[in-house]
CSV table of C-alpha atoms and ligand atoms in Angstrom, one decimal:
chain,number,residue,atom,x,y,z
A,1,MET,CA,-93.9,4.3,229.3
A,2,SER,CA,-90.8,5.7,227.7
A,3,LEU,CA,-90.6,8.1,224.8
A,4,PRO,CA,-87.5,8.5,222.5
A,5,PHE,CA,-85.0,11.3,223.1
A,6,ILE,CA,-84.5,11.5,219.3
A,7,ASP,CA,-86.9,9.6,217.0
A,8,LEU,CA,-85.2,8.4,213.8
A,9,LYS,CA,-87.7,5.6,213.2
A,10,THR,CA,-90.6,8.0,212.4
A,11,GLN,CA,-88.5,9.9,210.0
A,12,TYR,CA,-87.5,6.6,208.2
A,13,ARG,CA,-91.2,5.7,208.0
A,14,HIS,CA,-91.9,9.0,206.3
A,15,LEU,CA,-89.0,8.7,203.8
A,16,LYS,CA,-88.7,5.0,203.4
A,17,GLY,CA,-89.5,5.0,199.7
A,18,GLU,CA,-86.8,7.6,198.8
A,19,ILE,CA,-84.2,6.2,201.2
A,20,ASP,CA,-84.6,2.6,200.1
A,21,ALA,CA,-84.5,3.5,196.4
A,22,ARG,CA,-81.4,5.7,196.8
A,23,MET,CA,-79.6,3.0,198.8
A,24,GLN,CA,-80.6,0.2,196.3
A,25,ALA,CA,-79.2,2.3,193.5
A,26,VAL,CA,-75.8,2.3,195.2
A,27,LEU,CA,-76.0,-1.5,195.7
A,28,ASP,CA,-76.8,-1.9,192.0
A,29,HIS,CA,-74.0,0.3,190.6
A,30,GLY,CA,-71.5,-0.8,193.2
A,31,GLN,CA,-69.4,2.3,193.4
A,32,PHE,CA,-69.2,2.3,197.2
A,33,ILE,CA,-66.3,4.7,197.4
A,34,MET,CA,-66.6,8.2,195.8
A,35,GLY,CA,-69.6,7.0,193.7
A,36,PRO,CA,-71.8,9.5,191.8
A,37,GLU,CA,-74.0,10.2,194.9
A,38,VAL,CA,-71.1,11.9,196.6
A,39,LEU,CA,-70.6,14.5,193.9
A,40,GLU,CA,-74.4,15.0,193.6
A,41,LEU,CA,-74.7,15.5,197.3
A,42,GLU,CA,-71.8,18.0,197.4
A,43,GLU,CA,-73.5,20.1,194.7
A,44,LYS,CA,-76.8,20.1,196.5
A,45,LEU,CA,-75.2,20.9,199.9
A,46,ALA,CA,-73.2,23.8,198.4
A,47,GLU,CA,-76.4,25.2,196.9
A,48,TYR,CA,-78.3,24.8,200.2
A,49,VAL,CA,-75.6,26.3,202.3
A,50,GLY,CA,-74.8,29.1,199.8
A,51,VAL,CA,-71.1,28.5,199.2
A,52,ARG,CA,-69.0,27.7,196.2
A,53,HIS,CA,-67.7,24.4,197.6
A,54,ALA,CA,-69.0,21.5,199.7
A,55,ILE,CA,-66.8,18.5,200.4
A,56,GLY,CA,-68.2,15.3,201.8
A,57,VAL,CA,-66.1,13.7,204.5
A,58,CYS,CA,-66.3,10.7,206.8
A,59,ASP,CA,-67.4,12.5,209.9
A,60,GLY,CA,-67.6,15.9,211.6
A,61,THR,CA,-64.3,15.3,213.5
A,62,ALA,CA,-62.5,14.7,210.2
A,63,ALA,CA,-64.1,17.8,208.7
A,64,LEU,CA,-62.5,19.9,211.5
A,65,GLN,CA,-59.2,18.1,211.2
A,66,ILE,CA,-59.0,18.6,207.4
A,67,ALA,CA,-59.9,22.3,207.8
A,68,LEU,CA,-57.0,22.8,210.3
A,69,MET,CA,-54.6,20.8,208.0
A,70,ALA,CA,-55.7,23.0,205.1
A,71,ILE,CA,-54.8,26.2,206.8
A,72,GLY,CA,-51.4,24.7,207.6
A,73,LEU,CA,-51.8,24.3,211.4
A,74,ALA,CA,-48.3,23.4,212.6
A,75,PRO,CA,-47.1,21.9,216.0
A,76,GLY,CA,-47.2,24.7,218.6
A,77,ASP,CA,-49.7,26.8,216.7
A,78,GLU,CA,-52.7,28.1,218.8
A,79,VAL,CA,-56.4,27.9,218.0
A,80,ILE,CA,-58.8,29.9,220.0
A,81,THR,CA,-62.0,28.0,220.8
A,82,THR,CA,-64.7,27.3,223.4
A,83,PRO,CA,-64.3,25.0,226.5
A,84,PHE,CA,-68.1,24.3,226.4
A,85,THR,CA,-68.4,21.8,223.5
A,86,PHE,CA,-68.0,18.2,222.5
A,87,ILE,CA,-64.5,16.9,222.9
A,88,ALA,CA,-63.9,16.8,219.1
A,89,THR,CA,-63.5,20.5,218.8
A,90,GLY,CA,-60.4,20.7,221.0
A,91,GLU,CA,-59.2,17.2,220.2
A,92,VAL,CA,-58.4,17.9,216.6
A,93,VAL,CA,-56.2,20.8,217.5
A,94,ALA,CA,-54.2,18.7,220.0
A,95,LEU,CA,-54.1,15.8,217.5
A,96,LEU,CA,-52.2,18.0,215.0
A,97,GLY,CA,-49.8,19.2,217.7
A,98,GLY,CA,-51.5,22.5,218.2
A,99,LYS,CA,-52.7,24.1,221.4
A,100,PRO,CA,-56.3,24.8,222.1
A,101,VAL,CA,-56.6,28.2,223.8
A,102,PHE,CA,-60.0,28.3,225.5
A,103,VAL,CA,-62.0,31.5,225.9
A,104,ASP,CA,-65.2,31.6,228.0
A,105,ILE,CA,-68.7,31.7,226.6
A,106,ASP,CA,-71.6,34.1,226.4
A,107,PRO,CA,-74.1,33.0,229.1
A,108,ASP,CA,-77.1,33.6,226.8
A,109,THR,CA,-76.0,31.6,223.7
A,110,TYR,CA,-73.4,29.3,225.2
A,111,ASN,CA,-71.1,30.3,222.3
A,112,LEU,CA,-67.7,31.9,222.4
A,113,ASP,CA,-67.8,35.4,224.0
A,114,PRO,CA,-66.3,37.6,221.3
A,115,ALA,CA,-65.4,40.3,223.9
A,116,LEU,CA,-62.8,37.8,225.4
A,117,ILE,CA,-61.1,36.8,222.2
A,118,GLU,CA,-58.6,39.6,221.5
A,119,ALA,CA,-56.9,39.1,224.9
A,120,ALA,CA,-56.2,35.5,224.0
A,121,ILE,CA,-54.5,36.2,220.7
A,122,THR,CA,-50.7,35.7,220.7
A,123,PRO,CA,-48.1,35.6,217.9
A,124,ARG,CA,-48.8,31.8,217.7
A,125,THR,CA,-52.5,32.1,217.1
A,126,ARG,CA,-53.5,30.8,213.7
A,127,ALA,CA,-57.3,30.4,213.8
A,128,ILE,CA,-60.5,31.0,215.8
A,129,MET,CA,-62.8,28.0,215.9
A,130,PRO,CA,-66.2,28.9,217.2
A,131,VAL,CA,-68.9,26.3,217.8
A,132,SER,CA,-72.5,27.0,216.9
A,133,LEU,CA,-73.7,25.1,220.0
A,134,TYR,CA,-77.1,23.4,220.3
A,135,GLY,CA,-78.0,24.7,216.8
A,136,GLN,CA,-77.5,28.5,217.1
A,137,CYS,CA,-74.7,30.2,215.2
A,138,ALA,CA,-72.0,32.0,217.1
A,139,ASP,CA,-71.5,35.8,216.7
A,140,PHE,CA,-69.6,35.5,213.4
A,141,ASP,CA,-69.9,39.2,212.5
A,142,THR,CA,-67.8,40.2,215.5
A,143,ILE,CA,-65.5,37.2,215.4
A,144,ASN,CA,-64.8,37.6,211.6
A,145,ALA,CA,-63.9,41.3,212.2
A,146,ILE,CA,-61.4,40.3,215.0
A,147,ALA,CA,-59.9,37.6,212.8
A,148,GLN,CA,-59.5,39.9,209.8
A,149,LYS,CA,-57.7,42.5,212.0
A,150,HIS,CA,-55.2,39.9,213.2
A,151,GLY,CA,-54.9,37.8,209.9
A,152,LEU,CA,-56.5,34.7,211.4
A,153,ALA,CA,-58.7,32.0,209.8
A,154,VAL,CA,-62.2,31.3,211.2
A,155,ILE,CA,-63.4,27.7,211.2
A,156,GLU,CA,-67.0,27.1,212.3
A,157,ASP,CA,-67.7,23.9,214.1
A,158,GLY,CA,-71.3,23.7,212.9
A,159,ALA,CA,-71.8,20.0,213.8
A,160,GLN,CA,-75.0,21.0,215.6
A,161,SER,CA,-76.2,23.9,213.5
A,162,PHE,CA,-76.7,22.7,209.9
A,163,GLY,CA,-79.8,24.5,208.7
A,164,ALA,CA,-79.5,27.5,211.1
A,165,THR,CA,-79.0,31.0,209.8
A,166,ARG,CA,-77.4,34.2,211.1
A,167,HIS,CA,-78.7,37.4,209.4
A,168,GLY,CA,-80.1,35.2,206.6
A,169,ARG,CA,-76.8,33.4,205.8
A,170,ARG,CA,-76.6,29.7,206.6
A,171,SER,CA,-74.3,28.0,209.1
A,172,GLY,CA,-71.3,26.8,207.1
A,173,ALA,CA,-71.3,30.0,205.0
A,174,LEU,CA,-70.3,32.3,207.8
A,175,SER,CA,-66.5,31.9,208.1
A,176,THR,CA,-63.4,31.0,206.1
A,177,ILE,CA,-64.3,27.3,206.4
A,178,GLY,CA,-67.5,25.7,207.8
A,179,CYS,CA,-67.7,22.1,209.1
A,180,THR,CA,-70.6,20.0,209.9
A,181,SER,CA,-71.5,16.4,211.0
A,182,PHE,CA,-74.1,14.0,209.7
A,183,PHE,CA,-74.0,11.7,212.7
A,184,PRO,CA,-77.5,10.1,212.9
A,185,SER,CA,-78.7,12.4,215.7
A,186,LYS,CA,-77.6,15.7,214.3
A,187,PRO,CA,-80.2,17.9,212.6
A,188,LEU,CA,-79.3,16.3,209.2
A,189,GLY,CA,-78.2,12.8,209.9
A,190,CYS,CA,-77.1,9.8,207.8
A,191,TYR,CA,-77.2,6.1,208.9
A,192,GLY,CA,-73.6,6.0,210.2
A,193,ASP,CA,-70.8,8.5,210.2
A,194,GLY,CA,-70.7,11.4,207.8
A,195,GLY,CA,-69.7,15.1,207.6
A,196,ALA,CA,-69.0,18.0,205.2
A,197,ILE,CA,-66.8,21.0,204.8
A,198,PHE,CA,-67.9,24.3,203.2
A,199,THR,CA,-65.9,27.2,201.8
A,200,ASP,CA,-65.9,29.9,199.2
A,201,ASP,CA,-62.1,29.8,198.8
A,202,ASP,CA,-61.2,27.8,195.7
A,203,ALA,CA,-57.6,27.1,196.8
A,204,LEU,CA,-58.6,25.9,200.2
A,205,ALA,CA,-61.3,23.7,198.6
A,206,ALA,CA,-58.8,22.1,196.3
A,207,ARG,CA,-56.4,21.4,199.2
A,208,MET,CA,-59.1,19.9,201.3
A,209,ARG,CA,-60.3,17.6,198.5
A,210,GLN,CA,-56.7,16.3,198.3
A,211,LEU,CA,-56.3,16.0,202.1
A,212,ARG,CA,-59.5,13.9,202.1
A,213,VAL,CA,-57.8,11.3,199.8
A,214,HIS,CA,-54.4,10.9,201.4
A,215,GLY,CA,-53.1,14.1,199.9
A,216,GLN,CA,-53.5,12.7,196.4
A,217,ASP,CA,-53.8,14.9,193.3
A,218,THR,CA,-53.6,12.3,190.6
A,219,ARG,CA,-53.7,8.5,191.2
A,220,TYR,CA,-50.9,7.4,193.5
A,221,HIS,CA,-49.2,10.8,193.5
A,222,HIS,CA,-49.3,12.6,196.9
A,223,PRO,CA,-48.1,16.2,197.2
A,224,LEU,CA,-49.5,16.5,200.7
A,225,THR,CA,-49.7,14.3,203.8
A,226,GLY,CA,-53.4,13.7,204.0
A,227,MET,CA,-55.7,11.1,205.5
A,228,ASN,CA,-58.6,8.8,204.6
A,229,GLY,CA,-61.5,11.2,205.1
A,230,ARG,CA,-63.9,10.2,202.4
A,231,LEU,CA,-67.7,10.1,202.8
A,232,ASP,CA,-69.2,6.7,201.9
A,233,THR,CA,-71.4,6.6,198.8
A,234,LEU,CA,-74.2,4.8,200.8
A,235,GLN,CA,-74.3,7.7,203.4
A,236,ALA,CA,-74.4,10.2,200.6
A,237,ALA,CA,-77.4,8.3,199.2
A,238,VAL,CA,-79.2,8.5,202.5
A,239,LEU,CA,-78.5,12.2,202.8
A,240,LEU,CA,-79.8,12.8,199.2
A,241,ALA,CA,-83.0,11.1,200.2
A,242,LYS,CA,-83.4,13.2,203.3
A,243,LEU,CA,-82.3,16.6,202.0
A,244,PRO,CA,-85.5,17.6,200.1
A,245,SER,CA,-87.6,17.5,203.3
A,246,PHE,CA,-84.9,19.0,205.5
A,247,PRO,CA,-86.2,22.6,205.2
A,248,GLU,CA,-89.6,21.4,206.6
A,249,GLU,CA,-87.8,19.6,209.4
A,250,VAL,CA,-85.9,22.8,210.2
A,251,GLU,CA,-89.3,24.7,210.4
A,252,ALA,CA,-90.7,22.0,212.6
A,253,ARG,CA,-87.7,22.2,214.9
A,254,ALA,CA,-88.1,25.9,215.3
A,255,ARG,CA,-91.8,25.5,216.0
A,256,ILE,CA,-91.3,22.7,218.6
A,257,GLY,CA,-88.4,24.6,220.3
A,258,ALA,CA,-90.5,27.8,220.6
A,259,ARG,CA,-93.4,25.8,222.0
A,260,TYR,CA,-91.2,24.2,224.7
A,261,SER,CA,-90.0,27.7,225.6
A,262,ALA,CA,-93.5,29.2,225.8
A,263,TYR,CA,-94.6,26.5,228.4
A,264,LEU,CA,-91.3,26.3,230.3
A,265,GLU,CA,-90.0,29.9,230.6
A,266,GLU,CA,-91.7,30.4,233.9
A,267,VAL,CA,-90.1,27.4,235.5
A,268,ALA,CA,-86.6,27.2,234.0
A,269,ARG,CA,-84.0,29.2,232.0
A,270,VAL,CA,-85.0,28.5,228.4
A,271,PRO,CA,-82.7,28.9,225.3
A,272,ARG,CA,-82.2,32.5,224.3
A,273,LEU,CA,-81.9,33.5,220.6
A,274,ALA,CA,-79.4,36.2,219.7
A,275,GLU,CA,-80.5,39.0,217.4
A,276,GLY,CA,-80.4,37.9,213.8
A,277,ASN,CA,-80.3,34.1,214.6
A,278,THR,CA,-82.5,31.2,213.8
A,279,HIS,CA,-82.2,28.0,215.9
A,280,VAL,CA,-82.4,24.4,214.7
A,281,TYR,CA,-82.4,23.0,218.3
A,282,ALA,CA,-80.0,20.1,217.7
A,283,GLN,CA,-80.5,20.1,221.4
A,284,TYR,CA,-83.3,21.8,223.3
A,285,THR,CA,-81.4,22.7,226.5
A,286,LEU,CA,-82.7,24.3,229.7
A,287,GLU,CA,-80.8,25.5,232.7
A,288,VAL,CA,-82.0,24.2,236.1
A,289,ASP,CA,-81.0,24.3,239.7
A,290,ASP,CA,-80.4,20.9,241.3
A,291,ARG,CA,-80.1,19.1,237.9
A,292,THR,CA,-79.6,15.6,239.3
A,293,ARG,CA,-82.9,15.7,241.2
A,294,VAL,CA,-84.7,17.0,238.1
A,295,GLN,CA,-83.1,14.4,235.9
A,296,GLN,CA,-84.1,11.6,238.2
A,297,ALA,CA,-87.7,12.9,238.5
A,298,LEU,CA,-88.0,12.9,234.7
A,299,GLN,CA,-86.5,9.5,234.4
A,300,ALA,CA,-89.0,8.1,236.8
A,301,ALA,CA,-91.7,9.7,234.6
A,302,GLY,CA,-90.3,8.0,231.5
A,303,ILE,CA,-88.8,11.1,230.1
A,304,PRO,CA,-85.2,10.7,228.8
A,305,THR,CA,-82.8,13.6,229.2
A,306,ALA,CA,-79.2,14.3,228.5
A,307,VAL,CA,-76.4,16.6,229.6
A,308,HIS,CA,-74.5,18.5,226.9
A,309,TYR,CA,-71.9,18.7,228.4
A,310,PRO,CA,-71.1,17.8,232.0
A,311,ILE,CA,-67.3,18.5,231.9
A,312,PRO,CA,-65.9,21.5,230.1
A,313,LEU,CA,-62.9,20.7,227.9
A,314,HIS,CA,-60.3,22.5,230.1
A,315,ARG,CA,-61.3,20.1,233.0
A,316,GLN,CA,-61.0,16.9,230.8
A,317,PRO,CA,-58.1,14.6,231.8
A,318,ALA,CA,-57.0,14.7,228.2
A,319,PHE,CA,-56.3,18.4,228.6
A,320,ALA,CA,-54.8,18.3,232.1
A,321,HIS,CA,-51.4,19.2,230.6
A,322,LEU,CA,-52.8,22.7,229.8
A,323,GLY,CA,-52.9,23.3,233.6
A,324,LEU,CA,-56.3,25.1,233.6
A,325,GLU,CA,-57.9,25.1,237.1
A,326,GLU,CA,-61.5,25.1,238.1
A,327,GLY,CA,-62.6,28.7,238.0
A,328,ALA,CA,-60.7,29.5,234.7
A,329,PHE,CA,-63.9,29.8,232.7
A,330,PRO,CA,-66.7,30.4,235.2
A,331,VAL,CA,-69.6,30.8,232.6
A,332,ALA,CA,-68.7,27.4,231.0
A,333,GLU,CA,-68.3,25.8,234.4
A,334,SER,CA,-71.7,27.0,235.6
A,335,ALA,CA,-73.4,25.9,232.4
A,336,SER,CA,-71.8,22.4,232.7
A,337,ARG,CA,-73.4,22.0,236.1
A,338,ARG,CA,-76.9,23.4,235.1
A,339,VAL,CA,-77.8,22.4,231.5
A,340,LEU,CA,-80.3,19.7,230.8
A,341,SER,CA,-81.5,18.7,227.3
A,342,LEU,CA,-85.0,17.5,226.6
A,343,PRO,CA,-86.4,15.1,223.9
A,344,MET,CA,-86.2,17.0,220.6
A,345,HIS,CA,-86.8,16.0,217.0
A,346,PRO,CA,-88.9,17.2,214.2
A,347,PHE,CA,-91.6,14.5,214.7
A,348,LEU,CA,-92.3,15.4,218.3
A,349,ASP,CA,-96.1,15.8,218.2
A,350,ALA,CA,-98.0,18.2,220.5
A,351,ALA,CA,-99.5,15.5,222.7
A,352,THR,CA,-96.1,13.9,223.4
A,353,GLN,CA,-94.5,17.3,223.9
A,354,ASP,CA,-97.2,18.1,226.4
A,355,THR,CA,-96.3,15.0,228.4
A,356,VAL,CA,-92.7,16.2,228.6
A,357,ILE,CA,-93.7,19.7,229.5
A,358,ALA,CA,-96.1,18.5,232.3
A,359,ALA,CA,-93.3,16.3,233.7
A,360,VAL,CA,-90.7,19.1,233.6
A,361,ARG,CA,-93.1,21.6,235.3
A,362,GLN,CA,-93.9,19.0,238.0
A,363,ALA,CA,-90.2,18.2,238.5
A,364,LEU,CA,-89.5,22.0,239.0
A,365,ALA,CA,-92.6,22.8,241.0
B,401,PLP,C1,-71.0,15.8,216.9
B,401,PLP,C2,-70.0,16.9,217.1
B,401,PLP,C3,-68.7,16.8,216.5
B,401,PLP,C4,-68.2,15.6,215.9
B,401,PLP,O1,-68.9,15.0,214.8
B,401,PLP,P1,-68.7,13.5,214.4
B,401,PLP,O2,-69.4,13.4,213.1
B,401,PLP,O3,-69.3,12.7,215.5
B,401,PLP,O4,-67.2,13.3,214.3
B,401,PLP,C5,-67.9,17.9,216.7
B,401,PLP,N1,-68.3,19.0,217.3
B,401,PLP,C6,-69.5,19.1,217.9
B,401,PLP,C7,-69.9,20.4,218.6
B,401,PLP,C8,-70.4,18.1,217.8
B,401,PLP,O5,-71.6,18.2,218.4
């Protein structure tokens, strides 16, 4: 017996009619690049997130890169971010010649610890890039206040938090620019790569729309050095078919996450929700002692697990040139040794979840 870590097939069975019809419409009209679905999706995403502008892009990494290009990140500029994230967050800074400046995380939320940010600000700092890890927003109230005081942009890496809220405002609408990913396994996923950028700033939005199409303003005229960052029309069609039921999926995610916690809080450290936050549980992640043994016991019981993430960014070979030793960010390092993600998706039924819960409790007994 083996159950899925993320179940995309059940979702497809539920939405097959809408998804097939939306994709067929694209095959029929044939506008595969920047077809009408892209604009329609952008309008619906902007409304859902609660911002003036949503810009569809080819993936979450491109969203982050275009956001940094739009604020004019130049070689040598510094961006304050978390070491406890997927590589893309730090990678885009380095790719543009910038320097990621890591700051340790809060042990409860795994997000940037705002109390440590000011000490990391230098005359070269241009932006703060918090990640809303696992599907819970970072402390944007405090981070935005620090950014405002020092004249910095705030760019949310909301690749895992689409649909989450902080004090009633949605992820993507909490900072100068918000970025998300529609990679298939993210809370809102397409059937390939996709992403989006959100902002209330008209000038930044216009710039990011140009950067997405090779810095072009009118056909074959390029005021900026941009990139090919467009979202495929077919992926926009898939997202349009999935968006109407997304709020229900967000509710299901919260319910399933809370149910895991109710049955597992005695045996492991379960996710903690900061005041004012909702959680979309892109990952449902525990902390356990002796992770390797627990993971092996669960594998033997047919329960797939994952580790998000086993090596913090400052210990990645790609960032060795930063010269950051083990011990530089103790909270992130401890989390990287202890976190373990369980099967999580909005179609996880109670009986299947009970199987996972029983196996986890037995593995930790
Ligand atoms: C998935 C992810 C990304 C990258 O998104 P892609 O669409 O795969 O490029 C960036 N940051 C975080 C935190 C992610 O989880």
